[in-house]
PDB file of C-alpha atoms in Angstrom:
ATOM      1  CA  MET A 178     111.886  71.957  93.761  1.00  0.00           C
ATOM      2  CA  GLN A 179     109.409  70.874  95.808  1.00  0.00           C
ATOM      3  CA  GLN A 180     109.968  66.844  96.709  1.00  0.00           C
ATOM      4  CA  GLU A 181     105.602  66.420  96.483  1.00  0.00           C
ATOM      5  CA  VAL A 182     106.695  67.716  92.906  1.00  0.00           C
ATOM      6  CA  VAL A 183     108.742  65.015  91.597  1.00  0.00           C
ATOM      7  CA  LEU A 184     106.986  62.134  93.587  1.00  0.00           C
ATOM      8  CA  ALA A 185     104.358  62.874  92.459  1.00  0.00           C
ATOM      9  CA  MET A 186     104.963  63.139  87.495  1.00  0.00           C
ATOM     10  CA  LEU A 187     107.022  59.164  89.287  1.00  0.00           C
ATOM     11  CA  ALA A 188     103.385  58.193  90.525  1.00  0.00           C
ATOM     12  CA  LYS A 189     102.372  57.185  86.287  1.00  0.00           C
ATOM     13  CA  GLU A 190     105.550  55.609  85.776  1.00  0.00           C
ATOM     14  CA  PRO A 191     109.160  54.484  86.748  1.00  0.00           C
ATOM     15  CA  SER A 192     111.324  57.287  84.704  1.00  0.00           C
ATOM     16  CA  HIS A 193     114.550  58.053  84.164  1.00  0.00           C
ATOM     17  CA  GLY A 194     115.736  61.654  85.954  1.00  0.00           C
ATOM     18  CA  TYR A 195     116.029  62.612  82.227  1.00  0.00           C
ATOM     19  CA  GLN A 196     112.273  61.747  81.406  1.00  0.00           C
ATOM     20  CA  LEU A 197     111.649  63.019  84.546  1.00  0.00           C
ATOM     21  CA  ARG A 198     112.851  66.203  83.931  1.00  0.00           C
ATOM     22  CA  ALA A 199     111.225  66.185  79.752  1.00  0.00           C
ATOM     23  CA  ARG A 200     107.952  65.709  81.512  1.00  0.00           C
ATOM     24  CA  LEU A 201     108.171  68.220  83.902  1.00  0.00           C
ATOM     25  CA  ARG A 202     109.147  70.834  80.562  1.00  0.00           C
ATOM     26  CA  ASP A 203     106.076  69.983  79.462  1.00  0.00           C
ATOM     27  CA  ALA A 204     104.159  70.318  82.486  1.00  0.00           C
ATOM     28  CA  LEU A 205     105.822  73.716  82.924  1.00  0.00           C
ATOM     29  CA  GLY A 206     106.290  75.276  79.436  1.00  0.00           C
ATOM     30  CA  PRO A 207     108.392  77.780  79.016  1.00  0.00           C
ATOM     31  CA  LEU A 208     109.170  78.295  82.864  1.00  0.00           C
ATOM     32  CA  GLY A 209     109.952  74.682  82.946  1.00  0.00           C
ATOM     33  CA  ASP A 210     113.298  75.811  80.068  1.00  0.00           C
ATOM     34  CA  ALA A 211     114.594  77.467  83.995  1.00  0.00           C
ATOM     35  CA  MET A 212     114.528  74.098  85.730  1.00  0.00           C
ATOM     36  CA  ASN A 213     117.820  73.056  86.263  1.00  0.00           C
ATOM     37  CA  ALA A 214     118.669  68.874  86.209  1.00  0.00           C
ATOM     38  CA  GLY A 215     120.736  69.165  88.525  1.00  0.00           C
ATOM     39  CA  GLN A 216     118.346  69.764  91.278  1.00  0.00           C
ATOM     40  CA  ILE A 217     116.653  66.861  90.439  1.00  0.00           C
ATOM     41  CA  TYR A 218     119.588  64.824  90.851  1.00  0.00           C
ATOM     42  CA  VAL A 219     120.161  65.659  94.171  1.00  0.00           C
ATOM     43  CA  THR A 220     116.305  66.126  94.474  1.00  0.00           C
ATOM     44  CA  LEU A 221     115.780  62.093  93.866  1.00  0.00           C
ATOM     45  CA  THR A 222     119.006  61.219  95.862  1.00  0.00           C
ATOM     46  CA  ARG A 223     116.715  62.618  99.191  1.00  0.00           C
ATOM     47  CA  LEU A 224     113.857  61.503  97.756  1.00  0.00           C
ATOM     48  CA  GLU A 225     116.080  58.009  97.882  1.00  0.00           C
ATOM     49  CA  LYS A 226     117.567  58.280 101.068  1.00  0.00           C
ATOM     50  CA  ALA A 227     113.856  58.915 102.507  1.00  0.00           C
ATOM     51  CA  GLY A 228     112.218  55.876 101.249  1.00  0.00           C
ATOM     52  CA  LEU A 229     110.344  57.387  99.743  1.00  0.00           C
ATOM     53  CA  LEU A 230     112.553  56.262  96.042  1.00  0.00           C
ATOM     54  CA  SER A 231     113.481  53.097  95.447  1.00  0.00           C
ATOM     55  CA  VAL A 232     116.614  52.674  92.389  1.00  0.00           C
ATOM     56  CA  GLU A 233     117.596  50.916  90.026  1.00  0.00           C
ATOM     57  CA  LYS A 234     119.928  50.284  87.224  1.00  0.00           C
ATOM     58  CA  SER A 235     118.725  50.484  83.899  1.00  0.00           C
ATOM     59  CA  ALA A 236     117.762  46.902  81.750  1.00  0.00           C
ATOM     60  CA  ASP A 237     117.434  48.733  78.724  1.00  0.00           C
ATOM     61  CA  ASP A 238     120.577  50.686  78.357  1.00  0.00           C
ATOM     62  CA  ALA A 239     123.020  48.685  78.360  1.00  0.00           C
ATOM     63  CA  ASP A 240     125.544  50.702  78.012  1.00  0.00           C
ATOM     64  CA  ARG A 241     125.076  52.884  79.402  1.00  0.00           C
ATOM     65  CA  SER A 242     124.757  51.315  83.189  1.00  0.00           C
ATOM     66  CA  ASP A 243     124.667  55.301  84.891  1.00  0.00           C
ATOM     67  CA  ARG A 244     121.325  55.194  84.231  1.00  0.00           C
ATOM     68  CA  LYS A 245     118.806  54.405  87.659  1.00  0.00           C
ATOM     69  CA  VAL A 246     115.288  54.212  86.833  1.00  0.00           C
ATOM     70  CA  TYR A 247     113.538  55.548  89.964  1.00  0.00           C
ATOM     71  CA  ALA A 248     110.534  55.192  90.748  1.00  0.00           C
ATOM     72  CA  LEU A 249     108.156  55.548  93.945  1.00  0.00           C
ATOM     73  CA  THR A 250     108.076  53.409  96.711  1.00  0.00           C
ATOM     74  CA  PRO A 251     104.923  52.350  98.970  1.00  0.00           C
ATOM     75  CA  ASP A 252     106.130  54.987 101.363  1.00  0.00           C
ATOM     76  CA  GLY A 253     106.361  57.462  98.415  1.00  0.00           C
ATOM     77  CA  GLN A 254     102.945  56.232  97.379  1.00  0.00           C
ATOM     78  CA  GLN A 255     101.439  57.244 100.344  1.00  0.00           C
ATOM     79  CA  ARG A 256     103.183  60.903  99.897  1.00  0.00           C
ATOM     80  CA  VAL A 257     101.855  61.654  96.728  1.00  0.00           C
ATOM     81  CA  ALA A 258      97.939  61.111  97.886  1.00  0.00           C
ATOM     82  CA  GLU A 259      98.416  63.198 101.158  1.00  0.00           C
ATOM     83  CA  TRP A 260     100.092  65.682  98.882  1.00  0.00           C
ATOM     84  CA  ILE A 261      96.979  65.714  96.474  1.00  0.00           C
ATOM     85  CA  ALA A 262      95.009  65.829  98.555  1.00  0.00           C
ATOM     86  CA  GLU A 263      96.164  68.358 100.817  1.00  0.00           C
ATOM     87  CA  VAL A 264      95.001  72.427 100.652  1.00  0.00           C
ATOM     88  CA  SER A 265      98.242  74.263 100.034  1.00  0.00           C
ATOM     89  CA  TRP A 266      96.976  77.706  99.477  1.00  0.00           C
ATOM     90  CA  PRO A 267      98.298  79.948 102.409  1.00  0.00           C
ATOM     91  CA  ARG A 268     101.254  80.472 100.180  1.00  0.00           C
ATOM     92  CA  PRO A 269      99.704  79.617  96.858  1.00  0.00           C
ATOM     93  CA  ASP A 270     102.872  78.121  94.540  1.00  0.00           C
ATOM     94  CA  LEU A 271     100.452  78.827  89.736  1.00  0.00           C
ATOM     95  CA  ALA A 272     103.279  75.849  88.525  1.00  0.00           C
ATOM     96  CA  GLU A 273     103.175  73.598  92.122  1.00  0.00           C
ATOM     97  CA  PHE A 274      99.543  72.972  91.542  1.00  0.00           C
ATOM     98  CA  HIS A 275      99.214  73.988  87.875  1.00  0.00           C
ATOM     99  CA  LEU A 276     101.818  70.241  88.056  1.00  0.00           C
ATOM    100  CA  LYS A 277      99.279  69.223  90.753  1.00  0.00           C
ATOM    101  CA  LEU A 278      96.626  69.165  88.442  1.00  0.00           C
ATOM    102  CA  ILE A 279      99.160  67.438  85.493  1.00  0.00           C
ATOM    103  CA  ALA A 280     100.168  65.067  87.626  1.00  0.00           C
ATOM    104  CA  ALA A 281      96.892  63.555  89.308  1.00  0.00           C
ATOM    105  CA  ALA A 282      95.348  62.890  85.888  1.00  0.00           C
ATOM    106  CA  SER A 283      97.445  61.418  84.292  1.00  0.00           C
ATOM    107  CA  ALA A 284      98.429  59.126  87.004  1.00  0.00           C
ATOM    108  CA  GLY A 285      94.891  58.905  87.641  1.00  0.00           C
ATOM    109  CA  LEU A 286      95.520  59.675  91.411  1.00  0.00           C
ATOM    110  CA  ALA A 287      92.775  61.619  91.947  1.00  0.00           C
ATOM    111  CA  ASP A 288      89.877  63.734  89.466  1.00  0.00           C
ATOM    112  CA  PRO A 289      91.058  67.760  89.037  1.00  0.00           C
ATOM    113  CA  LEU A 290      87.824  69.123  88.902  1.00  0.00           C
ATOM    114  CA  THR A 291      88.072  67.797  92.882  1.00  0.00           C
ATOM    115  CA  ILE A 292      91.107  69.368  93.735  1.00  0.00           C
ATOM    116  CA  VAL A 293      89.998  72.662  91.735  1.00  0.00           C
ATOM    117  CA  ASP A 294      87.083  72.393  93.754  1.00  0.00           C
ATOM    118  CA  THR A 295      88.202  72.518  97.122  1.00  0.00           C
ATOM    119  CA  GLN A 296      90.742  74.870  96.530  1.00  0.00           C
ATOM    120  CA  ARG A 297      87.956  76.784  95.385  1.00  0.00           C
ATOM    121  CA  ARG A 298      85.895  76.450  99.416  1.00  0.00           C
ATOM    122  CA  GLU A 299      89.011  76.744 100.467  1.00  0.00           C
ATOM    123  CA  LEU A 300      90.085  80.266  98.821  1.00  0.00           C
ATOM    124  CA  LEU A 301      86.343  81.480  99.608  1.00  0.00           C
ATOM    125  CA  ARG A 302      85.792  80.927 102.710  1.00  0.00           C
ATOM    126  CA  ARG A 303      89.888  82.671 102.830  1.00  0.00           C
ATOM    127  CA  LEU A 304      87.650  85.725 101.419  1.00  0.00           C
ATOM    128  CA  ARG A 305      84.787  85.659 103.028  1.00  0.00           C
ATOM    129  CA  ASP A 306      86.597  85.686 106.767  1.00  0.00           C
ATOM    130  CA  ALA A 307      89.735  88.900 104.560  1.00  0.00           C
ATOM    131  CA  GLN A 308      85.980  90.791 103.790  1.00  0.00           C
ATOM    132  CA  ARG A 309      84.626  90.021 107.285  1.00  0.00           C
ATOM    133  CA  ALA A 310      88.083  91.185 108.766  1.00  0.00           C
ATOM    134  CA  ALA A 311      88.240  94.165 105.938  1.00  0.00           C
ATOM    135  CA  MET A 312      84.888  96.308 107.239  1.00  0.00           C
ATOM    136  CA  ALA A 313      84.899  96.069 110.321  1.00  0.00           C
ATOM    137  CA  GLU A 314      88.183  98.316 109.788  1.00  0.00           C
ATOM    138  CA  PRO A 315      88.205 101.321 109.994  1.00  0.00           C
ATOM    139  CA  ASP A 316      88.717 104.286 106.678  1.00  0.00           C
ATOM    140  CA  ARG A 317      92.126 103.991 104.997  1.00  0.00           C
ATOM    141  CA  SER A 318      94.072 102.390 107.888  1.00  0.00           C
ATOM    142  CA  ASP A 319      97.029  99.935 107.424  1.00  0.00           C
ATOM    143  CA  ALA A 320      95.506  97.238 108.597  1.00  0.00           C
ATOM    144  CA  GLY A 321      92.536  97.853 105.316  1.00  0.00           C
ATOM    145  CA  LEU A 322      95.315  98.204 103.131  1.00  0.00           C
ATOM    146  CA  LEU A 323      96.581  95.151 104.198  1.00  0.00           C
ATOM    147  CA  LEU A 324      92.525  93.474 103.924  1.00  0.00           C
ATOM    148  CA  GLU A 325      92.558  95.349 100.535  1.00  0.00           C
ATOM    149  CA  GLY A 326      95.432  93.283  99.091  1.00  0.00           C
ATOM    150  CA  ILE A 327      94.515  90.345 100.231  1.00  0.00           C
ATOM    151  CA  VAL A 328      90.659  90.126  99.225  1.00  0.00           C
ATOM    152  CA  LEU A 329      92.066  91.400  96.263  1.00  0.00           C
ATOM    153  CA  ARG A 330      94.253  88.212  96.026  1.00  0.00           C
ATOM    154  CA  LEU A 331      92.004  86.326  95.680  1.00  0.00           C
ATOM    155  CA  GLN A 332      89.804  87.357  93.908  1.00  0.00           C
ATOM    156  CA  ALA A 333      92.737  86.674  90.826  1.00  0.00           C
ATOM    157  CA  ASP A 334      92.863  83.511  92.598  1.00  0.00           C
ATOM    158  CA  LEU A 335      89.191  82.435  92.317  1.00  0.00           C
ATOM    159  CA  ARG A 336      88.975  83.064  88.721  1.00  0.00           C
ATOM    160  CA  TRP A 337      92.442  81.437  87.709  1.00  0.00           C
ATOM    161  CA  LEU A 338      90.385  78.110  89.655  1.00  0.00           C
ATOM    162  CA  GLU A 339      88.290  79.295  86.912  1.00  0.00           C
ATOM    163  CA  ALA A 340      90.216  79.009  84.061  1.00  0.00           C
ATOM    164  CA  CYS A 341      91.400  75.253  85.640  1.00  0.00           C
ATOM    165  CA  GLU A 342      87.570  74.528  85.874  1.00  0.00           C
ATOM    166  CA  GLN A 343      87.689  74.808  82.244  1.00  0.00           C
ATOM    167  CA  ASN A 344      90.416  73.465  80.867  1.00  0.00           C
ATOM    168  CA  TRP A 345      89.764  70.876  82.857  1.00  0.00           C
ATOM    169  CA  THR A 346      86.266  70.603  81.885  1.00  0.00           C
ATOM    170  CA  CYS A 347      87.333  70.897  78.526  1.00  0.00           C
ATOM    171  CA  ARG A 348      90.089  67.975  78.538  1.00  0.00           C
ATOM    172  CA  ARG A 349      86.991  66.106  79.831  1.00  0.00           C
ATOM    173  CA  SER A 350      84.608  66.262  76.852  1.00  0.00           C
ATOM    174  CA  GLY A 351      87.447  66.033  74.431  1.00  0.00           C
ATOM    175  CA  SER A 352      86.888  68.977  73.211  1.00  0.00           C
TER     176      SER A 352
END
């Protein structure tokens, strides 16, 4: 699990590990069912050691002294802000991008439509570059075939971003 995803899911409010896992499952739907709970706790421990999270014993659960509440430190908040602003499309992880939109909206970190637009501009730039490179290749060349695959992948990613934009526009208007 990407550390930034865990941090971003804590941006809204401090949480127990099991609450964080439930939030991730809700955000990912059926894809979240395969999530390993142990992996989340290992990630939380790493983030605490890195100074990105603080941990407190749960005050509201006196009979469960092992329950911890995880919260972002200022450094953790900064890392989330950097991740939200990052254009990460050379190797898109659609679930990570989806969680970025959800975390940005739920914690008020950024407008999901602005994030989608930033990604779209980057993809359009890459598409233009790939199309130019493909046109410069001789017919039936190996590189031409690879570039065609890159163009097709970018076009599919752009269509998915259109679906994201429609979804978040509908959420904003309440329809």
